Coordinates of C-alpha atoms in Angstrom, one line a residue:
X1 CA 57.7 35.0 -5.1
X2 CA 56.9 35.7 -1.7
X3 CA 53.7 32.9 -1.6
X4 CA 57.0 30.9 -2.0
X5 CA 58.6 32.7 1.0
X6 CA 59.8 29.7 3.8
X7 CA 58.6 31.0 7.3
X8 CA 61.2 31.0 10.1
X9 CA 59.8 28.8 11.9
X10 CA 59.2 25.9 9.5
X11 CA 61.3 22.5 10.7
X12 CA 61.6 23.1 13.5
X13 CA 60.6 22.3 17.5
X14 CA 59.6 25.1 19.7
X15 CA 62.8 25.0 21.7
X16 CA 64.3 26.3 18.3
X17 CA 62.0 29.4 17.3
X18 CA 63.2 32.3 17.8
X19 CA 61.4 34.4 21.2
X20 CA 58.9 36.2 19.4
X21 CA 57.8 33.6 17.5
X22 CA 57.4 31.6 20.8
X23 CA 56.3 34.6 22.3
X24 CA 53.3 34.6 20.4
X25 CA 52.5 31.1 20.4
X26 CA 52.6 32.0 23.8
X27 CA 50.0 34.9 24.7
X28 CA 47.5 33.3 21.9
X29 CA 44.1 33.0 23.3
X30 CA 42.5 30.0 22.8
X31 CA 38.3 30.3 22.6
X32 CA 36.6 26.9 25.0
X33 CA 34.1 26.3 24.9
X34 CA 32.0 23.7 27.5
X35 CA 29.6 21.4 26.7
X36 CA 27.6 20.9 29.5
X37 CA 24.6 18.2 29.3
X38 CA 22.7 14.9 31.1
X39 CA 25.7 12.4 31.6
X40 CA 24.9 10.3 28.8
X41 CA 24.2 12.9 26.0
X42 CA 27.8 13.5 27.3
X43 CA 28.9 10.5 25.7
X44 CA 26.8 10.2 23.2
X45 CA 29.0 13.4 21.9
X46 CA 31.9 12.3 23.5
X47 CA 31.2 9.4 20.5
X48 CA 29.9 10.9 17.9
X49 CA 32.7 13.0 17.6
X50 CA 35.4 10.1 18.1
X51 CA 33.9 7.1 16.4
X52 CA 33.0 10.2 13.4
X53 CA 29.4 9.0 13.3
X54 CA 27.1 10.4 11.1
X55 CA 24.0 11.3 11.8
X56 CA 20.8 10.0 10.1
X57 CA 18.6 11.8 7.7
X58 CA 16.0 11.8 11.5
X59 CA 18.7 13.0 13.4
X60 CA 18.6 15.3 11.7
X61 CA 15.5 16.7 11.7
X62 CA 15.4 16.0 15.2
X63 CA 18.0 18.9 16.2
X64 CA 15.2 21.6 13.8
X65 CA 13.7 23.8 15.6
X66 CA 9.7 24.0 15.5
X67 CA 6.7 22.3 17.7
X68 CA 6.0 19.6 14.9
X69 CA 10.1 18.8 15.1
X70 CA 8.7 18.3 19.3
X71 CA 5.4 16.8 18.5
X72 CA 7.8 13.9 17.2
X73 CA 10.7 13.2 19.5
X74 CA 7.3 13.1 22.3
X75 CA 5.2 10.7 20.3
X76 CA 8.2 9.0 19.3
X77 CA 10.5 8.5 21.6
X78 CA 14.3 9.8 21.7
X79 CA 16.4 8.7 24.2
X80 CA 17.6 11.0 27.4
X81 CA 15.5 13.2 25.7
X82 CA 13.4 15.8 28.6
X83 CA 10.1 15.3 26.5
X84 CA 10.4 12.5 24.9
X85 CA 7.6 10.0 26.0
X86 CA 7.0 6.9 23.6
X87 CA 3.0 6.5 22.9
X88 CA 1.8 2.4 24.6
X89 CA 1.2 2.1 20.7
X90 CA 4.9 0.9 20.0
X91 CA 5.0 -1.6 22.0
X92 CA 3.4 -3.2 18.4
X93 CA 6.6 -3.0 17.0
X94 CA 8.7 -6.4 18.5
X95 CA 11.7 -4.7 17.2
X96 CA 11.7 -0.7 18.4
X97 CA 14.8 0.0 20.0
X98 CA 14.8 -1.7 23.3
X99 CA 14.2 2.1 24.4
X100 CA 18.9 2.0 24.8
X101 CA 21.1 4.4 23.5
X102 CA 22.7 1.0 22.0
X103 CA 26.4 1.0 22.4
X104 CA 27.3 -2.3 19.6
X105 CA 31.1 -2.0 19.8
X106 CA 32.1 0.7 22.5
X107 CA 33.2 3.1 19.6
X108 CA 29.9 3.8 16.9
X109 CA 26.0 4.9 18.3
X110 CA 23.7 4.0 17.2
X111 CA 20.2 5.4 17.9
X112 CA 17.7 2.0 18.4
X113 CA 14.9 5.2 18.0
X114 CA 15.1 7.3 14.1
X115 CA 13.6 4.5 12.4
X116 CA 10.7 4.4 14.8
X117 CA 10.6 8.3 15.2
X118 CA 10.5 8.8 10.9
X119 CA 7.9 6.7 10.8
X120 CA 5.7 8.4 12.9
X121 CA 6.4 11.7 11.7
X122 CA 5.3 10.0 8.0
X123 CA 2.2 8.4 9.4
X124 CA 1.1 11.6 11.6
X125 CA 1.5 13.9 7.9
X126 CA -0.4 11.9 6.2
X127 CA -3.1 12.3 8.9
X128 CA -2.5 15.7 10.0
X129 CA -2.9 15.9 5.5
X130 CA -6.5 13.5 5.9
X131 CA -7.9 16.2 8.1
X132 CA -6.9 19.2 5.8
X133 CA -8.5 17.1 3.1
X134 CA -10.6 14.1 3.7
X135 CA -8.7 11.3 1.7
X136 CA -5.2 12.2 1.2
X137 CA -2.1 9.4 -0.3
X138 CA 1.0 11.8 -0.1
X139 CA 5.3 10.7 -1.1
X140 CA 7.2 9.3 2.1
X141 CA 10.0 10.5 0.6
X142 CA 12.9 12.6 3.2
X143 CA 12.5 15.5 1.5
X144 CA 8.6 15.5 1.5
X145 CA 9.0 14.6 5.0
X146 CA 11.3 17.5 5.3
X147 CA 8.9 19.9 3.8
X148 CA 6.0 19.4 6.4
X149 CA 8.0 20.1 9.0
X150 CA 9.7 23.4 7.9
X151 CA 5.7 23.6 6.5
X152 CA 4.7 23.1 9.8
X153 CA 7.1 24.4 12.6
X154 CA 3.9 26.6 15.2
X155 CA 1.4 23.5 15.9
X156 CA -1.4 25.5 18.0
X157 CA -1.9 24.4 21.2
X158 CA -4.9 22.0 21.0
X159 CA -5.1 21.8 16.7
X160 CA -6.8 18.9 15.8
X161 CA -4.5 17.4 13.5
X162 CA -2.3 16.5 15.7
X163 CA -4.9 15.7 17.8
X164 CA -6.6 13.4 15.2
X165 CA -3.2 11.4 15.4
X166 CA -2.8 11.0 19.1
X167 CA -6.6 9.6 19.3
X168 CA -6.2 6.8 17.0
X169 CA -3.0 6.2 18.0
X170 CA -3.7 6.0 21.8
X171 CA -7.4 3.8 20.0
X172 CA -4.8 0.9 18.6
X173 CA -3.0 0.3 21.4
X174 CA -6.6 -0.3 22.6
X175 CA -8.7 -1.9 21.4
X176 CA -9.1 -5.8 22.7
X177 CA -6.4 -8.0 22.1
X178 CA -3.7 -5.7 20.7
X179 CA -1.5 -7.4 21.8
X180 CA -1.9 -10.4 19.0
X181 CA -0.9 -7.9 17.1
X182 CA 2.9 -9.5 17.3
X183 CA 2.0 -12.8 16.2
X184 CA 3.2 -14.8 12.9
X185 CA 6.0 -12.5 11.0
X186 CA 6.8 -8.8 12.6
X187 CA 4.0 -5.4 13.1
X188 CA 6.7 -4.0 11.0
X189 CA 6.2 -0.2 10.6
X190 CA 4.7 -0.3 7.4
X191 CA 2.2 -2.9 7.9
X192 CA 1.4 -0.5 10.9
X193 CA 1.2 2.5 9.1
X194 CA -2.1 1.1 7.2
X195 CA -3.4 -0.9 9.8
X196 CA -3.8 2.6 11.6
X197 CA -4.8 4.9 8.4
X198 CA -7.9 2.3 8.5
X199 CA -8.8 2.1 11.9
X200 CA -8.7 6.0 11.6
X201 CA -10.9 5.5 8.4
X202 CA -13.1 3.7 11.5
X203 CA -12.9 6.0 14.3
X204 CA -14.0 9.4 11.8
X205 CA -17.5 6.8 11.1
X206 CA -20.1 6.3 13.0
X207 CA -20.1 2.8 13.3
X208 CA -20.7 1.0 16.6
X209 CA -17.7 -0.6 18.0
X210 CA -18.9 -4.2 16.9
X211 CA -15.5 -4.0 14.5
X212 CA -13.1 -2.6 17.5
X213 CA -13.8 -6.8 19.0
X214 CA -12.4 -8.1 14.5
X215 CA -10.3 -5.6 13.1
X216 CA -7.2 -6.7 15.4
X217 CA -7.6 -10.4 14.7
X218 CA -8.8 -10.3 10.7
X219 CA -5.6 -7.7 10.3
X220 CA -3.0 -11.3 11.9
X221 CA -5.3 -12.8 9.6
X222 CA -4.2 -10.8 6.8
X223 CA -0.8 -10.8 8.1
X224 CA -0.3 -14.1 7.5
X225 CA -2.0 -14.2 4.0
X226 CA 1.0 -11.7 3.3
X227 CA 2.9 -14.7 4.9
X228 CA 2.0 -16.8 2.7
X229 CA 1.5 -15.1 -0.5
X230 CA 5.3 -14.8 -0.2
X231 CA 5.8 -18.0 0.4
X232 CA 3.9 -18.8 -2.7
X233 CA 5.6 -16.9 -5.4
X234 CA 9.0 -18.0 -3.9
X235 CA 8.5 -21.4 -4.2
X236 CA 6.0 -21.4 -7.5
X237 CA 7.2 -17.6 -8.9
X238 CA 2.8 -17.4 -9.3
X239 CA 2.0 -13.8 -7.9
X240 CA -1.1 -14.1 -5.8
X241 CA -3.6 -11.2 -5.4
X242 CA -1.5 -10.5 -1.5
X243 CA 1.3 -10.8 -3.0
X244 CA 1.0 -8.8 -6.0
X245 CA -1.3 -6.4 -4.5
X246 CA 0.5 -5.6 -1.5
X247 CA 3.4 -8.0 -0.8
X248 CA 5.6 -6.6 -3.7
X249 CA 4.8 -2.7 -3.4
X250 CA 6.1 -2.9 0.5
X251 CA 9.8 -2.7 -0.6
X252 CA 11.4 -2.0 -4.2
X253 CA 11.9 1.7 -6.1
X254 CA 9.0 3.6 -6.1
X255 CA 7.6 0.9 -2.3
X256 CA 7.1 4.7 -0.3
X257 CA 5.6 7.2 -3.2
X258 CA 1.7 8.1 -3.1
X259 CA 0.6 5.8 -6.0
X260 CA 2.3 2.6 -4.9
X261 CA 0.9 3.1 -1.2
X262 CA -3.0 4.3 -2.6
X263 CA -2.5 0.8 -4.6
X264 CA -2.1 -0.9 -1.1
X265 CA -4.4 0.3 0.5
X266 CA -6.8 -0.2 -1.5
X267 CA -6.3 -3.9 -1.5
X268 CA -6.3 -4.0 2.6
X269 CA -9.6 -2.3 2.1
X270 CA -11.3 -5.1 -0.8
X271 CA -10.4 -7.4 2.1
X272 CA -11.1 -5.5 5.1
X273 CA -14.2 -4.6 4.7
X274 CA -16.1 -8.0 4.5
X275 CA -14.2 -9.7 7.5
X276 CA -16.0 -7.3 9.9
X277 CA -18.4 -5.9 10.9
X278 CA -19.5 -2.1 10.3
X279 CA -22.4 -0.5 11.4
X280 CA -23.6 2.7 11.3
X281 CA -25.4 3.5 14.4
X282 CA -28.1 6.5 12.3
X283 CA -29.1 4.1 9.3
X284 CA -30.3 8.0 7.9
X285 CA -27.1 9.7 8.2
X286 CA -25.1 10.7 5.1
X287 CA -22.4 7.6 3.6
X288 CA -19.4 6.8 6.0
X289 CA -15.3 7.6 5.8
X290 CA -14.8 4.0 5.0
X291 CA -17.7 3.7 2.7
X292 CA -16.7 7.0 1.0
X293 CA -13.1 5.2 0.9
X294 CA -14.3 1.9 -1.1
X295 CA -16.4 3.2 -3.4
X296 CA -13.8 6.1 -4.2
X297 CA -11.3 2.9 -4.8
X298 CA -14.1 1.4 -6.9
X299 CA -14.9 3.7 -9.2
X300 CA -11.1 4.6 -9.4
X301 CA -11.9 8.4 -9.3
X302 CA -13.9 8.6 -11.8
X303 CA -16.9 10.8 -12.1
X304 CA -19.5 8.3 -13.5
X305 CA -21.6 10.8 -15.2
X306 CA -21.1 10.3 -18.3
X307 CA -22.0 15.0 -18.7
X308 CA -19.0 14.8 -16.6
X309 CA -16.9 18.0 -18.3
X310 CA -14.0 17.3 -15.7
X311 CA -10.4 16.7 -17.3
X312 CA -10.9 12.9 -18.2
X313 CA -13.6 12.9 -15.0
X314 CA -11.3 12.7 -12.3
X315 CA -12.6 14.1 -9.0
X316 CA -10.6 14.3 -5.7
X317 CA -12.1 12.4 -3.2
X318 CA -12.3 15.8 -1.3
X319 CA -14.1 17.4 -3.9
X320 CA -16.1 14.4 -4.5
X321 CA -19.6 13.1 -3.6
X322 CA -21.2 10.4 -2.4
X323 CA -25.1 10.0 -4.3
X324 CA -27.6 7.8 -3.6
X325 CA -28.8 6.0 -6.5
X326 CA -31.9 6.0 -5.9
X327 CA -32.8 8.4 -3.3
X328 CA -32.7 8.2 0.1
X329 CA -35.9 10.0 0.6
X330 CA -37.7 8.1 -2.0
X331 CA -36.5 4.9 0.2
X332 CA -33.4 4.1 -0.6
X333 CA -30.4 2.7 1.6
X334 CA -26.9 3.7 2.5
X335 CA -25.7 1.2 1.4
X336 CA -22.5 0.6 -0.7
X337 CA -25.0 -1.1 -4.3
X338 CA -26.2 2.2 -3.9
X339 CA -23.6 4.8 -4.0
X340 CA -21.7 6.0 -6.2
X341 CA -19.0 8.1 -6.8
X342 CA -19.8 11.9 -8.2
X343 CA -17.7 15.2 -8.5
X344 CA -19.3 17.7 -5.8
X345 CA -20.4 20.1 -9.5
X346 CA -22.6 17.5 -11.2
X347 CA -24.3 16.6 -7.7
X348 CA -24.9 19.6 -7.2
X349 CA -27.9 19.1 -10.4
X350 CA -30.6 16.9 -9.3
X351 CA -32.1 17.4 -12.2
X352 CA -29.5 15.3 -14.3
X353 CA -28.8 12.9 -11.4
X354 CA -32.2 11.8 -11.5
X355 CA -32.9 11.4 -15.0
X356 CA -29.1 8.8 -14.8
X357 CA -30.1 7.2 -12.4
X358 CA -30.7 3.9 -14.7
X359 CA -27.4 4.6 -16.3
X360 CA -25.6 4.3 -13.1
X361 CA -27.9 1.0 -11.9
X362 CA -26.4 -0.2 -15.4
X363 CA -23.1 1.0 -13.7
X364 CA -23.6 -1.0 -10.2
X365 CA -24.8 -4.1 -11.8
X366 CA -22.2 -4.7 -14.5
X367 CA -19.9 -4.1 -11.7
X368 CA -21.0 -6.6 -8.9
X369 CA -22.4 -9.2 -10.8
X370 CA -19.8 -9.2 -13.3
X371 CA -18.8 -13.1 -14.0
X372 CA -20.1 -13.5 -10.7
X373 CA -17.7 -12.3 -9.2
X374 CA -18.5 -10.6 -5.9
X375 CA -17.1 -7.3 -4.5
X376 CA -14.2 -7.6 -3.4
X377 CA -13.0 -9.5 -6.5
X378 CA -14.2 -6.7 -8.5
X379 CA -12.5 -4.4 -5.4
X380 CA -9.1 -6.1 -6.3
X381 CA -9.1 -6.2 -9.8
X382 CA -9.6 -2.8 -10.4
X383 CA -6.1 -1.7 -7.7
X384 CA -4.7 -4.9 -9.3
X385 CA -5.6 -2.5 -12.8
X386 CA -3.5 -0.1 -11.6
X387 CA -0.9 -2.6 -10.7
X388 CA -1.1 -4.5 -14.0
X389 CA 0.3 -0.8 -16.3
X390 CA 3.6 -1.9 -14.5
X391 CA 3.8 -5.5 -14.2
X392 CA 3.7 -5.2 -17.8
X393 CA 6.4 -2.9 -18.3
X394 CA 8.8 -5.3 -15.6
X395 CA 6.5 -8.2 -18.0
X396 CA 3.3 -9.3 -17.7
X397 CA 2.0 -12.4 -19.4
X398 CA -0.7 -10.6 -21.4
X399 CA -3.3 -13.3 -23.8
X400 CA -5.0 -11.1 -26.8
X401 CA -8.4 -13.2 -28.6
X402 CA -9.2 -12.0 -31.7
X403 CA -12.7 -12.4 -31.5
X404 CA -13.5 -11.1 -35.0
X405 CA -10.3 -13.7 -36.4
X406 CA -12.7 -16.4 -34.4
X407 CA -16.0 -15.9 -36.3
X408 CA -16.9 -14.0 -32.4
X409 CA -18.8 -10.2 -33.6
X410 CA -16.6 -9.4 -30.8
X411 CA -13.9 -6.5 -30.1
X412 CA -10.3 -7.9 -29.5
X413 CA -9.7 -8.4 -26.4
X414 CA -6.7 -8.1 -23.9
X415 CA -6.1 -10.1 -20.7
X416 CA -3.3 -9.4 -18.2
X417 CA -4.7 -10.3 -14.3
X418 CA -2.8 -10.0 -10.5
X419 CA -1.4 -13.1 -11.4
X420 CA -0.3 -15.3 -14.7
X421 CA -2.6 -17.5 -13.3
X422 CA -5.1 -16.0 -13.0
X423 CA -5.0 -14.1 -16.5
X424 CA -4.8 -17.4 -17.8
X425 CA -8.4 -18.8 -16.1
X426 CA -10.6 -15.3 -17.2
X427 CA -8.5 -16.3 -21.1
X428 CA -10.1 -19.8 -20.3
X429 CA -13.8 -18.3 -18.5
X430 CA -14.2 -16.1 -21.6
X431 CA -13.1 -19.4 -24.4
X432 CA -16.2 -21.7 -22.4
X433 CA -18.1 -19.2 -21.4
X434 CA -18.7 -18.1 -25.6
X435 CA -18.2 -22.2 -27.2
X436 CA -20.0 -23.6 -24.4
X437 CA -19.5 -27.7 -23.4
X438 CA -18.0 -28.2 -27.5
X439 CA -15.6 -25.6 -25.8
X440 CA -15.2 -27.8 -22.6
X441 CA -14.5 -30.8 -23.5
X442 CA -11.8 -30.1 -25.4
X443 CA -10.1 -28.1 -22.2
X444 CA -11.2 -31.1 -20.3
X445 CA -8.9 -33.6 -22.5
X446 CA -5.6 -32.3 -22.4
X447 CA -3.3 -29.7 -20.5
X448 CA -3.6 -26.7 -20.1
X449 CA -0.2 -25.7 -18.1
X450 CA 1.1 -28.9 -16.2
X451 CA -2.5 -30.4 -15.6
X452 CA -5.3 -30.7 -17.1
X453 CA -8.5 -28.8 -15.5
X454 CA -10.1 -30.7 -12.6
X455 CA -13.7 -30.9 -10.4
X456 CA -11.4 -31.9 -7.6
X457 CA -8.1 -30.5 -7.0
X458 CA -7.1 -31.4 -3.8
X459 CA -6.9 -34.7 -5.2
X460 CA -6.0 -33.8 -8.5
X461 CA -3.2 -31.1 -7.9
X462 CA -1.0 -32.7 -5.8
X463 CA 2.7 -32.7 -5.3
X464 CA 4.2 -36.0 -5.8
X465 CA 7.2 -34.9 -3.6
X466 CA 5.6 -34.8 -0.4
X467 CA 2.0 -35.3 -1.4
X468 CA 1.0 -31.7 -0.3
X469 CA -1.8 -30.6 -2.8
X470 CA -0.7 -27.9 -5.1
X471 CA -2.6 -24.8 -5.7
X472 CA -5.6 -24.0 -7.7
X473 CA -8.2 -21.2 -8.9
X474 CA -11.6 -22.4 -9.7
X475 CA -13.3 -20.7 -12.7
X476 CA -16.1 -18.4 -12.3
X477 CA -19.4 -20.1 -13.5
X478 CA -18.2 -23.2 -13.4
X479 CA -16.3 -26.7 -12.0
X480 CA -13.5 -26.3 -12.8
X481 CA -9.9 -25.5 -11.2
X482 CA -7.2 -24.7 -12.6
X483 CA -3.1 -25.5 -11.9
X484 CA -1.1 -22.7 -11.6
X485 CA 1.9 -24.6 -11.0
X486 CA 4.7 -24.0 -13.2
X487 CA 7.0 -21.5 -14.0
X488 CA 6.8 -18.5 -16.4
X489 CA 8.5 -20.1 -19.7
X490 CA 6.4 -23.4 -19.6
X491 CA 2.9 -21.9 -19.2
X492 CA 4.3 -19.7 -22.4
X493 CA 4.5 -23.1 -24.3
X494 CA 2.3 -24.8 -23.5
X495 CA -0.4 -21.7 -23.9
X496 CA 1.3 -22.1 -27.1
X497 CA 0.8 -25.6 -27.9
X498 CA -2.5 -25.8 -26.8
X499 CA -4.0 -22.6 -29.0
X500 CA -2.0 -25.4 -31.9
X501 CA -4.6 -28.0 -31.0
X502 CA -8.3 -25.9 -30.4
X503 CA -10.7 -25.9 -33.0
X504 CA -13.9 -23.8 -33.1
X505 CA -17.7 -25.7 -33.3
X506 CA -17.5 -26.2 -37.5
X507 CA -14.2 -27.9 -37.2
X508 CA -11.5 -25.9 -37.7
X509 CA -8.5 -24.8 -36.5
X510 CA -8.3 -21.8 -34.2
X511 CA -6.4 -19.3 -36.8
X512 CA -3.1 -18.9 -35.7
X513 CA -4.0 -15.1 -34.2
X514 CA -7.4 -16.1 -32.6
X515 CA -4.6 -16.5 -29.1
X516 CA -1.7 -15.5 -28.7
X517 CA 0.2 -15.1 -25.3
X518 CA 2.8 -12.3 -24.9
X519 CA 4.8 -11.3 -22.8
X520 CA 6.7 -7.6 -22.1
X521 CA 5.1 -3.6 -22.3
X522 CA 2.4 -2.6 -24.2

C-alpha cells in the first residue's frame, strides 16, 4: 500500500541524498522570531524553555489581558514587570518572595511573588464584592478567581471598588505598631485576609479612631491564642474554641470555601469585638457595618419576625435590616442588645414591628443571659453550631439527656459543643441546675474523666510529670471546674461508668437510657 512506501531519503546522511532532496532542504525557508525583552525576561524565558518549568495557575492569570490583571500585578508585585509597584502592606509577611526571581538550582524558575498575587486577587475580589453587596463571602478557589478576572476585564478609572481595596491596604500599613503583626507566628495570607476584612468593616463605619491604636495588639493576641490552641490539640487532642472554630478550618478540604471562611470570620469577630474600643462618632446614626455584621452572625442570618414569609426566614446581609427593638425615637440606643435582624420586607411594616417588641426582648434576653454567659461566648457557640455539623460527620462526642426517663418534664436534649470538654461541661451544668445539691455531692465524690471536679483547678489539675497545671473549664453558675485532660476513648469509658453510678433524688439508679454518650453522625 502507498502508506507503507519507504521514502527515498530514509536512513541516509545528507551527502547520500539525491540532488533534488538536498536542494529542497537547502532552499527551504525557515520562520525566525526574535524576542526583544529586558535581560531578566530573556533569562526567565530561557530557563522556562530549557528547564521545562510549568506555569502556576496564578502565572497563567498574569498573562491574561484586562484591567484586573494589571491591578493585581501593580499592587501585589511581579518582579521585572513594568507595572509592578507592590504596596507596603505586604511588608507584614515574613516570607513573601524576597522581591527577587529565585533560581534555586540554576535550572528552574521560581516566581517568589506568585502566591502573593493569588492572595491579593482573592482579597480584592472579596472586598470588591462587599462594595457591591455589603457582606459577601465567596469561594477563593482557582475557578472563582478565574471567573472574576474574566468578568472584570474593564475597570473604570476611579472605580469605587478598587479604591476601597487600595484604601484599606494603605490603612493597614499605616496602623500604629503595624510592624508588630510580624510577632510570633508568621502573618500568613489567611490570617492577613481576615485581619484586613475586619479593618475594612471598621473603616467603612463612622467610628472614632480609638480602635486603630488597639487593633494590632488585639490581633497579635488572637494569633497567639491560635498557636496555643493548636499546641493544646497536638498535646491532648482536645479542641479548644480557637482551634475548633478557626485554626482547624484554615487547612484541609473546603478551607477556601465561602462557608468555612464565614465561620472563621464570625469567630474572629466574636473574639475581637470585645477587645477593641468601638465608639461611634454619632450616637444617633444607624447601626454601623461592624455591628450589622456581628448581629447578622448572632441571629444566624434569619429574620427574627416569626411571621416572616421568606423560605426558612433566611435573609442575605444585603437585604437585611437591623431593627431597634426599642425605637430610637422612644429613647432606644443603637447597641447590640437593642438591635435585631429583620428582612427588608418585614422591617417596612412598622406597626407589626412595634407589636413584636416583647417577643424581640424575650429573644434578646435569652441570647444574652442564657446560662449566665456573655454575648461573645454565645456568639462563639452560634458559630460553633455550624462547625458542629461538620464535626459530627467526622465523629464528634455527643451526650443525649432523656429528661423524660429522668422524671423531668422536658424534651430530650442532645449536647455537642465546640470540643469534647465543653460538651461534658454543658451536660454537668444541666444536671447541676436540674438536680441541685444532691447531684453536686455525687459529681464531686467521683472522677468525671481523669479528675474530680474542683474549686481550685491550678492545684488539683496538675501534670505529675512537670508540675504544670492542665487546662480547665468553669461550669457556669457554679464555683466548680472540669479538667478535660484525657483522650476520647477514656472520656467515653469514664462517662459511661459515671452514668451507671448516678442516683435520682429518690435514690433510684439513673435508667440506662437516661444519659447516653455516642460518637458519630447525627
